[in-house]
Tab-separated table of C-alpha atoms and ligand atoms in Angstrom:
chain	number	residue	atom	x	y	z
P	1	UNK	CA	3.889	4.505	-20.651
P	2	UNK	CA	4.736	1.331	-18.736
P	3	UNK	CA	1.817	-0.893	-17.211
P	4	UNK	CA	3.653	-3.166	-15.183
P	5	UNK	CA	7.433	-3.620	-13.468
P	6	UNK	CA	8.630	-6.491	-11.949
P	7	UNK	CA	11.172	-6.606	-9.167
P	8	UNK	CA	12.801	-9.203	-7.016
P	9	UNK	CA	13.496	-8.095	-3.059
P	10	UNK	CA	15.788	-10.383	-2.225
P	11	UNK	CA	15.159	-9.965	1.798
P	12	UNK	CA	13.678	-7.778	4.068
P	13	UNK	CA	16.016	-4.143	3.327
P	14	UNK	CA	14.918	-4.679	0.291
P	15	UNK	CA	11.393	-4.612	0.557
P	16	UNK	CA	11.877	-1.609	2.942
P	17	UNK	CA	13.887	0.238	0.731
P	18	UNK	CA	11.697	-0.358	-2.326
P	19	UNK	CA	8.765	0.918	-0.155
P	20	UNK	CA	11.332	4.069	0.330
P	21	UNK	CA	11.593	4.635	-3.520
P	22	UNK	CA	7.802	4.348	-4.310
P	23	UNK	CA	7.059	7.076	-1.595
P	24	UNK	CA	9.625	9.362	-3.265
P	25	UNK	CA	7.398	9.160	-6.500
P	26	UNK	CA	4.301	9.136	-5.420
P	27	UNK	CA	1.613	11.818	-5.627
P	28	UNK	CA	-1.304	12.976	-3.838
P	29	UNK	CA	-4.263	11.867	-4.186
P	30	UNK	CA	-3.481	8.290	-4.430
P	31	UNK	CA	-4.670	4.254	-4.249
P	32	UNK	CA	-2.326	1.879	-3.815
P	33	UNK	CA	-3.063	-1.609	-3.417
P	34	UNK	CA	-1.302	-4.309	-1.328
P	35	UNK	CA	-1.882	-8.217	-2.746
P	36	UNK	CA	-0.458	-11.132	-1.636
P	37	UNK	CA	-0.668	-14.063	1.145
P	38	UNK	CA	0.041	-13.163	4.590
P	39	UNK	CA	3.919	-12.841	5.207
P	40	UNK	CA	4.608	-11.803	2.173
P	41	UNK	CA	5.666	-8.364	2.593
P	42	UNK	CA	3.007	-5.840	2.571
P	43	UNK	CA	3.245	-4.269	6.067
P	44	UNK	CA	7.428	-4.098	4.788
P	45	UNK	CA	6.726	-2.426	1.817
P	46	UNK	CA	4.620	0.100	3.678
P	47	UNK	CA	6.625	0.533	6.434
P	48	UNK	CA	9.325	1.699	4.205
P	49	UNK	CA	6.776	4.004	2.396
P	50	UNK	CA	6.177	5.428	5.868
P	51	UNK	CA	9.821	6.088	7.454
P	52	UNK	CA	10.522	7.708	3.794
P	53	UNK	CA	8.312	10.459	4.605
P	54	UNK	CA	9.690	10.527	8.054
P	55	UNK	CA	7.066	8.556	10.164
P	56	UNK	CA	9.421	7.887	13.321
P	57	UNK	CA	6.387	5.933	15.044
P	58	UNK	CA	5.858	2.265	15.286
P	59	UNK	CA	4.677	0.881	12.190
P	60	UNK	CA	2.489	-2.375	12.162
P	61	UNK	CA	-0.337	-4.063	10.582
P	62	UNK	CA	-3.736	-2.470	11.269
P	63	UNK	CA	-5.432	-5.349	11.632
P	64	UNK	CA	-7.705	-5.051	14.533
P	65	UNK	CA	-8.634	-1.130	13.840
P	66	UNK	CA	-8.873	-1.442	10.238
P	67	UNK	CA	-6.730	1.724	9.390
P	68	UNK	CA	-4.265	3.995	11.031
P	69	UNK	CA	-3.500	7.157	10.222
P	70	UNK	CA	-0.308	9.083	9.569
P	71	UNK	CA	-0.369	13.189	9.261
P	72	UNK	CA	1.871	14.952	7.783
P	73	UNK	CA	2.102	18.614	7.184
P	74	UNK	CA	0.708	18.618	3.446
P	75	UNK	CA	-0.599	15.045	3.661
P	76	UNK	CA	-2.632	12.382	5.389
P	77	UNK	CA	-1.324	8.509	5.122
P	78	UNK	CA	-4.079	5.860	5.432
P	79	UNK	CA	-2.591	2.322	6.037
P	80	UNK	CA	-5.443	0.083	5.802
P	81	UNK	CA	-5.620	-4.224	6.950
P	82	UNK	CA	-8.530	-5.334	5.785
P	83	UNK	CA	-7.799	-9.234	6.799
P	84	UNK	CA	-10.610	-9.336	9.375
P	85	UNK	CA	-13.335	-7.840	7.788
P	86	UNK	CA	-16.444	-10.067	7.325
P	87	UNK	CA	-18.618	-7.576	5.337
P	88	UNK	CA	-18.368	-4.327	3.555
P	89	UNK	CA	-20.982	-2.661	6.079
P	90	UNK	CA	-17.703	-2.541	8.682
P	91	UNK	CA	-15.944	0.196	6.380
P	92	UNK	CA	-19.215	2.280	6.468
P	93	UNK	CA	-19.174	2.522	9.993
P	94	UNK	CA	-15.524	3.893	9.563
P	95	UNK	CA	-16.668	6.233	7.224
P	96	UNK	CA	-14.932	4.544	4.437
P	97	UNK	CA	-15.190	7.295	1.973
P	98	UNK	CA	-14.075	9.909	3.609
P	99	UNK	CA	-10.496	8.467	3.405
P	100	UNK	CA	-10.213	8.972	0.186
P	101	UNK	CA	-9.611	12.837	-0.353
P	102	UNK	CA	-7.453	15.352	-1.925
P	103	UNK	CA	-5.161	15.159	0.229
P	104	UNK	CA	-4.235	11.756	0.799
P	105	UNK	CA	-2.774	8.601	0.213
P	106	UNK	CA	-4.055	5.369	0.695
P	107	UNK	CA	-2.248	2.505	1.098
P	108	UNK	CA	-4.205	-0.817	1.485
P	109	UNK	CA	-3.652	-4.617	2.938
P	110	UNK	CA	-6.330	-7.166	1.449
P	111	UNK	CA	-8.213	-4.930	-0.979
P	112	UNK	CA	-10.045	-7.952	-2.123
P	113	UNK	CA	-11.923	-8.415	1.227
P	114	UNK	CA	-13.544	-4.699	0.251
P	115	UNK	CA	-15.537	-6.761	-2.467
P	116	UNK	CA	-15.889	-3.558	-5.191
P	117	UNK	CA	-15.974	-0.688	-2.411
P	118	UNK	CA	-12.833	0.577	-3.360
P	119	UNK	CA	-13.449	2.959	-5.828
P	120	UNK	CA	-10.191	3.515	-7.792
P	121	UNK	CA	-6.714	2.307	-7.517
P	122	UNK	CA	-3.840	3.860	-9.120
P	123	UNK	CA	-0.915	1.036	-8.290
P	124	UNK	CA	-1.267	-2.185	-7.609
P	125	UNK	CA	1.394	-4.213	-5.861
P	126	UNK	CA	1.316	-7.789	-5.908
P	127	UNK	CA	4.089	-9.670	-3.488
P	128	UNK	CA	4.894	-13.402	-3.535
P	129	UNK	CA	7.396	-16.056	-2.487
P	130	UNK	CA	10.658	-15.837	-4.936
P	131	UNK	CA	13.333	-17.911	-3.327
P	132	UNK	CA	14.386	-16.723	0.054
P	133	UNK	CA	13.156	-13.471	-1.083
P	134	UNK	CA	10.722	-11.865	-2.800
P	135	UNK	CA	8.928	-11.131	-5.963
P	136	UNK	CA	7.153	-7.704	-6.344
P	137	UNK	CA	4.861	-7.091	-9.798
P	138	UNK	CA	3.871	-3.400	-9.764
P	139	UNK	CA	0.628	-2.538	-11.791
P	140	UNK	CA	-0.628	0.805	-13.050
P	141	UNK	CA	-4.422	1.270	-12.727
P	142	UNK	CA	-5.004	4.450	-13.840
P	143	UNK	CA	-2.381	7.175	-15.487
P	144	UNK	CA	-1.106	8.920	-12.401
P	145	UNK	CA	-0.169	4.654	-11.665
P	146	UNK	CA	1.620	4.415	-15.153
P	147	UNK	CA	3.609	7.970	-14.278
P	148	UNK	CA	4.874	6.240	-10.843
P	149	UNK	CA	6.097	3.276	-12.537
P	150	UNK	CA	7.719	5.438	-15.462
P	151	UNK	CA	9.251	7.589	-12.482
P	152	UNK	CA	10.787	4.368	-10.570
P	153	UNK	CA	11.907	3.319	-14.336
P	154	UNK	CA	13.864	6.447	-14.465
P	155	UNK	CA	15.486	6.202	-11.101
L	201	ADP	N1	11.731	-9.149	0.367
L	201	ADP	C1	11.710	-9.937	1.474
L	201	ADP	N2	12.487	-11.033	1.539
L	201	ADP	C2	12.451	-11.813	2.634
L	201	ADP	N3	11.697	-11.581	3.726
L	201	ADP	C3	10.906	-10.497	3.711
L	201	ADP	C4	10.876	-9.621	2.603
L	201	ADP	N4	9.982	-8.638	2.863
L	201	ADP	C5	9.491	-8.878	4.082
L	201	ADP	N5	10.034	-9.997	4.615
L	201	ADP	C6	9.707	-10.613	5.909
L	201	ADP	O1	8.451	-11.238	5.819
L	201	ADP	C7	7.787	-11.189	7.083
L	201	ADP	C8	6.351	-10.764	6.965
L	201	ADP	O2	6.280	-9.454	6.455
L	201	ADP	P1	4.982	-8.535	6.555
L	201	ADP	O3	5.385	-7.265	5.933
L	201	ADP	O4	4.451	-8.499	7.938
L	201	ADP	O5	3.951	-9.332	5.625
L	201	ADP	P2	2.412	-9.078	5.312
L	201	ADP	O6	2.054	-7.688	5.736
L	201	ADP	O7	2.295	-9.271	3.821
L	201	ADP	O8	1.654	-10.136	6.059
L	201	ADP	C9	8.611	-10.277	7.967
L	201	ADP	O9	9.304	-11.090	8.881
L	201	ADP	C10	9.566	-9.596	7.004
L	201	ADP	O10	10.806	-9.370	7.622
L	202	MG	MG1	0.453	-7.006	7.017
């Protein structure tokens, strides 16, 4: 099974439409992590995630509230921004945990500010500059992340 897939985005559509095709694939429960510098893409790649599954609502970075929530009928998105976060006490007091359930998917900004309280990620995706576009390195993390990537392989 495949560990890691590397794709360029060459502009925005691209990013969107990539964050369309990982949605298709991707189960429930999952962790999916969003790394790179600000600008680079993450809020794009979800957004496109989100209008897959046929979020018509605006769709923007979290980043004073920490998450926002999406329902669906069968499902419950959790679009995390953890930019502003100055210690991992703020995601107790939003009941951190209980976001990650059967039933959902998490999809997170600046994992790294969690320092360790993010428990397990299947996916990883790491965005940075690549000419005018953009260069996205998928890593698995755990099997059901190595089964997405061999799904997008296929496709
Ligand atoms: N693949 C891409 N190529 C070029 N520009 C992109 C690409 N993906 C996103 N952008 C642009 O980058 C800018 C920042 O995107 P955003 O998703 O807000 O970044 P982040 O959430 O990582 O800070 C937006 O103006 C968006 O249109
Ligand atoms: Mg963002």
């Amino acid at each position: 099974l495949l560990a890691e897939i590397n794709y360029i985005l060459a502009n925005e559509q691209a990013c969107l439409d990539m964050g369309g095709r990982l949605a298709k694939v991707c189960p429930m429960p999952c962790v999916i992590l969003l790394q790179g510098q600000l600008g680079m893409g993450k809020t794009t790649l979800t957004r496109g995630f989100l209008r897959e599954l046929g979020i018509k609502t605006a769709i923007k970075s979290p980043t004073f509230t920490l998450v926002e929530a999406y329902h669906l009928a069968h499902c419950e998105i959790f679009h995390f921004d953890l930019y502003r976060i100055e210690s991992v006490e703020e995601l107790e007091h939003i009941g951190w945990r209980d976001y990650f359930g059967k039933h959902s998917i998490c999809l997170i900004e600046w994992p790294e500010r969690a320092q360790g309280a993010i428990a397990k990620a299947d996916l990883i995706c790491g965005l940075s500059l690549h000419s005018d576009g953009r260069l996205l390195k998928l890593y698995a993390k755990s099997d059901k992340g190595k089964a997405i990537l061999q799904e997008l392989s296929n496709k």
